[in-house]
Coordinates of N, CA and C in Angstrom, one line a residue:
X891 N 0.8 -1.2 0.0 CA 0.0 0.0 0.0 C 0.9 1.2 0.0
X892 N 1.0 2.2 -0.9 CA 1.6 3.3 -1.0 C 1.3 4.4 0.3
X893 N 2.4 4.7 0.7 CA 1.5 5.9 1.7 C 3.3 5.1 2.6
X894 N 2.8 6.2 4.0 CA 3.2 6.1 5.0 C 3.2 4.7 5.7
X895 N 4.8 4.4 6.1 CA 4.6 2.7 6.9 C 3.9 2.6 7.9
X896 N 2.9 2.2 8.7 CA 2.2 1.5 9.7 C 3.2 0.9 10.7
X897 N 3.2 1.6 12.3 CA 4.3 0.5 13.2 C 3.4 -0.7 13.5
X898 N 4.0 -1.6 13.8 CA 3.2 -2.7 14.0 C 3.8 -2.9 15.4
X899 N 2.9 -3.1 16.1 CA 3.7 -3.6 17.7 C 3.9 -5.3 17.7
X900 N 5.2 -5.6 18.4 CA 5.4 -6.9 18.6 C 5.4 -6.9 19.9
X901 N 4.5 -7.8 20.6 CA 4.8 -7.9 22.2 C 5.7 -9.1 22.8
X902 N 6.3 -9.2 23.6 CA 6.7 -10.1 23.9 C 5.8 -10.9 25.0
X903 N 6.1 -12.7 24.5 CA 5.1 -13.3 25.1 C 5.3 -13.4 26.3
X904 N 4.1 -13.6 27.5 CA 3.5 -13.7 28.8 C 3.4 -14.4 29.2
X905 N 3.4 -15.1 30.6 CA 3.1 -16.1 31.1 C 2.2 -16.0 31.9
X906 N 1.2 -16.9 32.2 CA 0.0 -16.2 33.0 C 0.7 -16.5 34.1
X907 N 1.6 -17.4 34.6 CA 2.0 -17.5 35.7 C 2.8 -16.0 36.4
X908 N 3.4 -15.8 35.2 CA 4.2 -14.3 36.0 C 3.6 -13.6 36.2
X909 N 1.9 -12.9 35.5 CA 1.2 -12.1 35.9 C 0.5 -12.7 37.3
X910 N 0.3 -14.0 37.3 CA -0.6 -14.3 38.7 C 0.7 -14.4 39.7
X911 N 1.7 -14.6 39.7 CA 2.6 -14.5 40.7 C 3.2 -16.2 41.0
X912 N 2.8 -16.9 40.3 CA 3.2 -18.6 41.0 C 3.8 -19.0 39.9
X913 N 4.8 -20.0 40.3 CA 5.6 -20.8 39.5 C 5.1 -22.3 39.2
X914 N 4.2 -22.8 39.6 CA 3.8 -23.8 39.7 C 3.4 -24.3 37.9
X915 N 4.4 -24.6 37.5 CA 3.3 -24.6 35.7 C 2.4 -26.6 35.7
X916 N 2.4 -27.0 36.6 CA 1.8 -28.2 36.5 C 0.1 -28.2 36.5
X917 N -0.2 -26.9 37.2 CA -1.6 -26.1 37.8 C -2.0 -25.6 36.3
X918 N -1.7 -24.7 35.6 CA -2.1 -24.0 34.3 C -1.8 -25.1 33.7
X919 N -2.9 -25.0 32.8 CA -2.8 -26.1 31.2 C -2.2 -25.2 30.3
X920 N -1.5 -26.1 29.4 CA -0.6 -25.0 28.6 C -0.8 -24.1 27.6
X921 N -2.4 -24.4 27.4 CA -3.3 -23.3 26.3 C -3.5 -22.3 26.8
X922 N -3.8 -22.1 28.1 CA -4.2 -21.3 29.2 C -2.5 -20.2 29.5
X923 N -2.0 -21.0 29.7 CA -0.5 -20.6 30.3 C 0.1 -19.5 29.6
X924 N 0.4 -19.6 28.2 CA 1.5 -18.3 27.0 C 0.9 -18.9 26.1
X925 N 0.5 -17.9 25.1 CA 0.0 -17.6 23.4 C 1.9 -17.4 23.1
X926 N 1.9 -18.7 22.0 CA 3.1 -18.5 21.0 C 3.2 -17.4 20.5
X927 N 1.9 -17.0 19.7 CA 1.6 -16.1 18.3 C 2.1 -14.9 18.9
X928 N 2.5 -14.5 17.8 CA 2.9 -12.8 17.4 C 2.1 -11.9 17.5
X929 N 2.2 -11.0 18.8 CA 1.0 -10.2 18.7 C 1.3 -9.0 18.0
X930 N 0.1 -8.3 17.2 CA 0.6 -7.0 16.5 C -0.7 -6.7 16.5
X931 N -0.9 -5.5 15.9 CA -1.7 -4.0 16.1 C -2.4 -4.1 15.1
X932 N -2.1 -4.6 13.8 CA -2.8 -4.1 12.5 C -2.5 -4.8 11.7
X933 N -3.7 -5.7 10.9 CA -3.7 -6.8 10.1 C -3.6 -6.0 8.8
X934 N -4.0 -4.9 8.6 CA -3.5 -4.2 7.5 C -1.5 -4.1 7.4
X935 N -0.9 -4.2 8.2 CA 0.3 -3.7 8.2 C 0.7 -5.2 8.2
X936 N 0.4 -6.3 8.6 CA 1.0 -7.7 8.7 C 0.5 -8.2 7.1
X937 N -0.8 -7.7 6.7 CA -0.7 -7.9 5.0 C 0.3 -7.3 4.3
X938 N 0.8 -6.2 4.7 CA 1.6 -5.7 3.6 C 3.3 -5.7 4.2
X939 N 3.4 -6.8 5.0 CA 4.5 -7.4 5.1 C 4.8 -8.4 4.6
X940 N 3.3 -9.1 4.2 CA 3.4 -10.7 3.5 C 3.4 -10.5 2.3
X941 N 2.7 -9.2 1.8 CA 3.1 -8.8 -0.2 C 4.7 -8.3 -0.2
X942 N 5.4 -8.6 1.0 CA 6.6 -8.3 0.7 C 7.4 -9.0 0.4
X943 N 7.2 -9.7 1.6 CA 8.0 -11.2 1.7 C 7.5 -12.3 0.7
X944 N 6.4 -12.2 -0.2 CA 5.7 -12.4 -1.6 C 6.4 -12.2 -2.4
X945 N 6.9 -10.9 -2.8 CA 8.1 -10.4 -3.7 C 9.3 -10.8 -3.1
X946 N 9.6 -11.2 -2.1 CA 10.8 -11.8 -2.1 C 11.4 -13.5 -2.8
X947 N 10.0 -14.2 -1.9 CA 9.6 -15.6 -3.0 C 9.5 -15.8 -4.0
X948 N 9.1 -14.8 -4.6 CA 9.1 -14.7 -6.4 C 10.4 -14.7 -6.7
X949 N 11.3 -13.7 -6.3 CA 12.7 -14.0 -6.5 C 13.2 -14.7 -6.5
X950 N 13.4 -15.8 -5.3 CA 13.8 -16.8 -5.3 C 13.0 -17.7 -5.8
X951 N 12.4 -17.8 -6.5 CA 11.9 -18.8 -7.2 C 12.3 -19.0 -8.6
X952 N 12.7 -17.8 -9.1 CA 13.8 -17.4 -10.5 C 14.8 -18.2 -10.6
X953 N 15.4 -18.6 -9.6 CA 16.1 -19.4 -9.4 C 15.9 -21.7 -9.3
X954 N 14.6 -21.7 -9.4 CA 14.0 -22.8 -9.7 C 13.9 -23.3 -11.5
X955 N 14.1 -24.3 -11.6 CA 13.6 -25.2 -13.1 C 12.8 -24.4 -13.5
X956 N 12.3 -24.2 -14.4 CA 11.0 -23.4 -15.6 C 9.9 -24.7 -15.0
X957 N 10.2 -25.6 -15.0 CA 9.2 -27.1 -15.2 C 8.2 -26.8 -13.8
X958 N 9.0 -26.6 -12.4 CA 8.1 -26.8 -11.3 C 8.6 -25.4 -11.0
X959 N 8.3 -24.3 -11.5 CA 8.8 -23.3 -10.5 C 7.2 -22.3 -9.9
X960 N 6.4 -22.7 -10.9 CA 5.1 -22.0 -10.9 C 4.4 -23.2 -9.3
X961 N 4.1 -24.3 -9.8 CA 3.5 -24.9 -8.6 C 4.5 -24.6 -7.4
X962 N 5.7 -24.7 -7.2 CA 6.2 -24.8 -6.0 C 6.3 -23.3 -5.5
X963 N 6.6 -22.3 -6.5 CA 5.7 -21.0 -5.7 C 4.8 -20.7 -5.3
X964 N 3.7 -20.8 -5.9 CA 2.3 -20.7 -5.5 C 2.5 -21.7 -3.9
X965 N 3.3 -23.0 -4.1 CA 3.1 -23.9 -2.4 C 3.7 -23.0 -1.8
X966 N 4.9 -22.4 -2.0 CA 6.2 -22.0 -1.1 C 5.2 -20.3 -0.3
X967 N 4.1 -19.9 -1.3 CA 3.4 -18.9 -0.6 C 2.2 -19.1 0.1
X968 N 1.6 -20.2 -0.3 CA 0.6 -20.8 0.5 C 0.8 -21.0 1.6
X969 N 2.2 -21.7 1.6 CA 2.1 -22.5 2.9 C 3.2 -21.2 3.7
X970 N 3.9 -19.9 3.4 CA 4.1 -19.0 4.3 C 3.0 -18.1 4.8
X971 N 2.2 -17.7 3.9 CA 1.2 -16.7 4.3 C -0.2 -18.0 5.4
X972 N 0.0 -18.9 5.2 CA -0.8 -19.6 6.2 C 0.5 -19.8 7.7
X973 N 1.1 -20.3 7.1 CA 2.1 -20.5 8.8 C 1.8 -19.2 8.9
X974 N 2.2 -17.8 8.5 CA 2.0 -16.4 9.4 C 0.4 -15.8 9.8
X975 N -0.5 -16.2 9.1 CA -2.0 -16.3 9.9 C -2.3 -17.1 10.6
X976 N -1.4 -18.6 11.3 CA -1.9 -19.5 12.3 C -1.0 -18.7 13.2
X977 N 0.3 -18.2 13.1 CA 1.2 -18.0 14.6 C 1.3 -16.4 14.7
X978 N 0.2 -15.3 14.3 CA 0.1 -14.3 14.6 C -1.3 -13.7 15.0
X979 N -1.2 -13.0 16.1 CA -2.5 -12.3 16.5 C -2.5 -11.3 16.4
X980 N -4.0 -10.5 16.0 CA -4.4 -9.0 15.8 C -5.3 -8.6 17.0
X981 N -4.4 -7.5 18.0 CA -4.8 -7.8 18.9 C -5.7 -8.2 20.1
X982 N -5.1 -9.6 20.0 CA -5.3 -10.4 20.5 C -6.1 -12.2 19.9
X983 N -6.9 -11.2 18.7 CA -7.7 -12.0 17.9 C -6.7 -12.8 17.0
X984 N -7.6 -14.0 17.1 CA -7.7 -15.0 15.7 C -7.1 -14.2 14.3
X985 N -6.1 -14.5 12.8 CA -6.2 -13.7 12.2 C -7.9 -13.7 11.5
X986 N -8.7 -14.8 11.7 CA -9.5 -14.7 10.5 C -10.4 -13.9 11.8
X987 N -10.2 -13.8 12.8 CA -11.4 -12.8 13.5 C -11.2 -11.6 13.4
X988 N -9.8 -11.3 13.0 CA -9.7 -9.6 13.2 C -10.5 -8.6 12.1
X989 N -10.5 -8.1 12.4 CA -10.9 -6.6 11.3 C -10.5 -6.1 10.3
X990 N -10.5 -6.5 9.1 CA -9.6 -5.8 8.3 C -8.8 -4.1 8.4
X991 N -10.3 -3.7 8.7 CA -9.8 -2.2 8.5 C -10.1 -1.8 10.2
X992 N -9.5 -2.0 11.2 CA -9.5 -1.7 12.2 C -8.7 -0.3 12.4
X993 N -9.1 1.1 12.6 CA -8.5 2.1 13.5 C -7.4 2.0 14.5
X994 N -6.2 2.0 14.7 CA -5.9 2.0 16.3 C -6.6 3.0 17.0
X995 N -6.8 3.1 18.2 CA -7.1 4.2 19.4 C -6.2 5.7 18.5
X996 N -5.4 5.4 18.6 CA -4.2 6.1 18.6 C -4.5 7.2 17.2
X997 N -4.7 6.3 16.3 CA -4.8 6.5 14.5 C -6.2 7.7 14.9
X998 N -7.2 7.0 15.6 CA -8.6 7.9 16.0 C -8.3 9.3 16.5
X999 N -7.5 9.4 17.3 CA -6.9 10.1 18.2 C -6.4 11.2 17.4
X1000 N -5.3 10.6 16.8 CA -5.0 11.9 15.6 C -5.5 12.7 14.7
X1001 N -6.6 11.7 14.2 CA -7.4 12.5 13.0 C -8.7 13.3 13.7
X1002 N -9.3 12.9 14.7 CA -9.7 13.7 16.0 C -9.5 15.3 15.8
X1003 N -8.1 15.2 16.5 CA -7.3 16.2 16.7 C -7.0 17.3 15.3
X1004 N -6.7 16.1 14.4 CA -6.4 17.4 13.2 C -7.6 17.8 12.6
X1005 N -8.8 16.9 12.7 CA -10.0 17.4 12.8 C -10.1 18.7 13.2
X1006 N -10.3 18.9 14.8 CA -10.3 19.9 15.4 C -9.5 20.9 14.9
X1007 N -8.2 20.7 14.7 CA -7.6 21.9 14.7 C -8.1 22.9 13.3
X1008 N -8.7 21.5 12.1 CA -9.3 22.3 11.2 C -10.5 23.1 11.2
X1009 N -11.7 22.5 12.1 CA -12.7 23.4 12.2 C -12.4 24.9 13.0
X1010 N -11.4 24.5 14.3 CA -10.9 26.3 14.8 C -10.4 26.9 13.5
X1011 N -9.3 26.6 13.0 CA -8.6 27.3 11.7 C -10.0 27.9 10.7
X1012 N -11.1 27.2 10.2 CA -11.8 27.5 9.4 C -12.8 28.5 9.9
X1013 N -13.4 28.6 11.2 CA -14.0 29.3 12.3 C -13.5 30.5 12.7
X1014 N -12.4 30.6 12.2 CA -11.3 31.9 12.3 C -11.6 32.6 11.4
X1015 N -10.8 31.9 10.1 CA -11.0 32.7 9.0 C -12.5 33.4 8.6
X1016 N -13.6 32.7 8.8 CA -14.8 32.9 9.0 C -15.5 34.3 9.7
X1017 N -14.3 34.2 10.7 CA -14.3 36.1 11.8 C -13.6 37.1 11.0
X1018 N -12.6 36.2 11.0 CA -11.2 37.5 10.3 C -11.1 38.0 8.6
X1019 N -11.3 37.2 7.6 CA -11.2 37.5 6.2 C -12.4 38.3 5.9
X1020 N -13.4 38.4 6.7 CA -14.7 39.3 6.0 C -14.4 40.9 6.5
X1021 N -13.8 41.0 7.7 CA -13.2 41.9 7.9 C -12.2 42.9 7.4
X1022 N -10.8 41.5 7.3 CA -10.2 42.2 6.6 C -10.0 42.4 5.0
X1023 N -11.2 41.8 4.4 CA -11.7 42.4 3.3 C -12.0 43.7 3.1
X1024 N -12.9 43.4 3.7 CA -13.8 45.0 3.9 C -13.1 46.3 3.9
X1025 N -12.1 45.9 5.4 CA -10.8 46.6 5.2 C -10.3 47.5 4.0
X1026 N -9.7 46.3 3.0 CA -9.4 45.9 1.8 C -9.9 46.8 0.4
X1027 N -11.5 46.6 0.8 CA -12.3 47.6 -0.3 C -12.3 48.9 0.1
X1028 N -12.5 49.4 1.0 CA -12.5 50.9 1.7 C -11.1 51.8 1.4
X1029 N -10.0 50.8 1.6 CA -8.6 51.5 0.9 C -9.0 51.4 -0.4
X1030 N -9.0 50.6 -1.3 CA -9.3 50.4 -2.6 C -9.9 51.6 -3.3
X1031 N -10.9 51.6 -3.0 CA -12.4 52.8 -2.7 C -12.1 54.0 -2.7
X1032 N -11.4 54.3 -1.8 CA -10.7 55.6 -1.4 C -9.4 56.2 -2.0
X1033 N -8.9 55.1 -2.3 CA -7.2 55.8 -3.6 C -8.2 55.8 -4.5
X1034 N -9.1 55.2 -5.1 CA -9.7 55.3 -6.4 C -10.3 56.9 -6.4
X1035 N -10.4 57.3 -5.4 CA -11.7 58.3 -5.4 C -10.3 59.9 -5.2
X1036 N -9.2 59.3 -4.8 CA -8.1 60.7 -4.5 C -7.1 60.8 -6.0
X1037 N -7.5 59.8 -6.6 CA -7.0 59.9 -8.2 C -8.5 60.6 -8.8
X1038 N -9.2 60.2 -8.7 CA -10.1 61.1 -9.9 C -10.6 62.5 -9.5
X1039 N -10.3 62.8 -7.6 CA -9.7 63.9 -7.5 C -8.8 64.8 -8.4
X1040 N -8.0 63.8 -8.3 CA -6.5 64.7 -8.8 C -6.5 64.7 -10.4
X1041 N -7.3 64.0 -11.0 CA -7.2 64.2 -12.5 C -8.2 65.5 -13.1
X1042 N -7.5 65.9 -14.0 CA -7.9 67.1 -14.3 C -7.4 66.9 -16.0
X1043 N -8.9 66.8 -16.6 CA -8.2 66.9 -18.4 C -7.6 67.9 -18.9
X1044 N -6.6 68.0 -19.8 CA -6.1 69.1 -20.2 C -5.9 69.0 -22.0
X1045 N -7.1 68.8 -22.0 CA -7.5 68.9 -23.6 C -8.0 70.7 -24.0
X1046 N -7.1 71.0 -24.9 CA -7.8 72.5 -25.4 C -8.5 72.2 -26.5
X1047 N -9.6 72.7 -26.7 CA -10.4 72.6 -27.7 C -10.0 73.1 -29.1
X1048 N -10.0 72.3 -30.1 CA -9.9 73.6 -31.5 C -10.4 74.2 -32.2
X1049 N -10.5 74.7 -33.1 CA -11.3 75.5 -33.8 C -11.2 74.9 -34.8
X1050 N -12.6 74.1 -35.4 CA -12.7 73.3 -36.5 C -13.1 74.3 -37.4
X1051 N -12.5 74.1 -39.1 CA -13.0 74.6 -39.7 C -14.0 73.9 -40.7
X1052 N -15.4 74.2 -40.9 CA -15.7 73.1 -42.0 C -15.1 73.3 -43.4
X1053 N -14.4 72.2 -44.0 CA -14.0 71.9 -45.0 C -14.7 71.5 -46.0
X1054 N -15.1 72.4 -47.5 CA -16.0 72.0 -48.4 C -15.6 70.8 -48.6
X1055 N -16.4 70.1 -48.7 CA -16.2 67.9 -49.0 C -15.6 68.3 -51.0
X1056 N -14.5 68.1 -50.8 CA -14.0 68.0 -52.3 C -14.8 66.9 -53.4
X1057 N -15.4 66.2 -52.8 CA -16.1 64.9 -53.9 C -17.4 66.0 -54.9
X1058 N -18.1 66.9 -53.9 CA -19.0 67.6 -54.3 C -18.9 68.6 -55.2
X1059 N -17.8 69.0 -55.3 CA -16.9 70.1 -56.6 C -16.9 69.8 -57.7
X1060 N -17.3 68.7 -58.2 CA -17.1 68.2 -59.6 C -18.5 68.7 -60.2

């Protein structure tokens, strides 16, 4: 996706034991206990790390026989882009549960804010530009009106004489 990179958070995994305080791992079942998976923030940004790492496979695949290079890419991406939707979570979720287009808090947060800052900016100009327009026309207005003061034609009139129309002489 063109644009600005997305951070993606990696967390490091937990043990419910260290949050609850006991060392005992025979008590917690081990589903219960630590998530393997990779947690991250945005399934949009984990997509467009796997169209990366996609163009990378392609490359090395150039390097394969003409004969099997098409089936065993297509395997060699199937079977990465599945291993990295079984051993990563969006947070917290399943990948097939998450949201494609999920907001962070954060992402909301900002456009929020620049939101805001555009309605004050526009709410401004709204007080001030009709003003200093106005301003604007009144000087305008007023040099126009101290020039036509100051002009004065200085055309002298002449003394026409009528001239017999020469076509009429004949």
């Amino acid at each position: 996706m063109a644009g600005a990179p997305e951070l993606v958070v990696v967390a490091p995994l937990r043990d419910v034991e260290r949050m609850a305080g006991t060392d005992d791992r025979a008590s917690v079942p081990a589903t219960a206990r630590e998530d393997f998976r990779v947690r991250c923030t945005s399934k949009r940004a984990v997509t467009e790390l796997l169209e990366l790492c996609g163009r990378i496979v392609q490359k090395l695949g150039e390097a394969l026989p003409e004969k099997i290079r098409e089936p065993a890419l297509r395997d060699a991406q199937w079977t990465f882009e599945s291993a990295v939707q079984e051993n990563v979570s969006i947070n917290g979720q399943a990948w097939q549960e998450a949201s494609d287009n999920c907001l962070m808090d954060s992402d909301i947060k900002v456009l929020e804010d620049q939101f805001d800052e555009i309605i004050v900016d526009i709410a401004t100009k709204r007080k001030q530009y009709p003003r200093k327009i106005l301003e604007c026309v009144i000087k305008t207005i007023k040099a126009k009106q101290e020039i036509l003061k100051q002009y004065h034609p200085v055309v002298q009139p002449l003394d026409l004489k009528n001239d017999p129309d020469p076509g009429f002489n004949t």
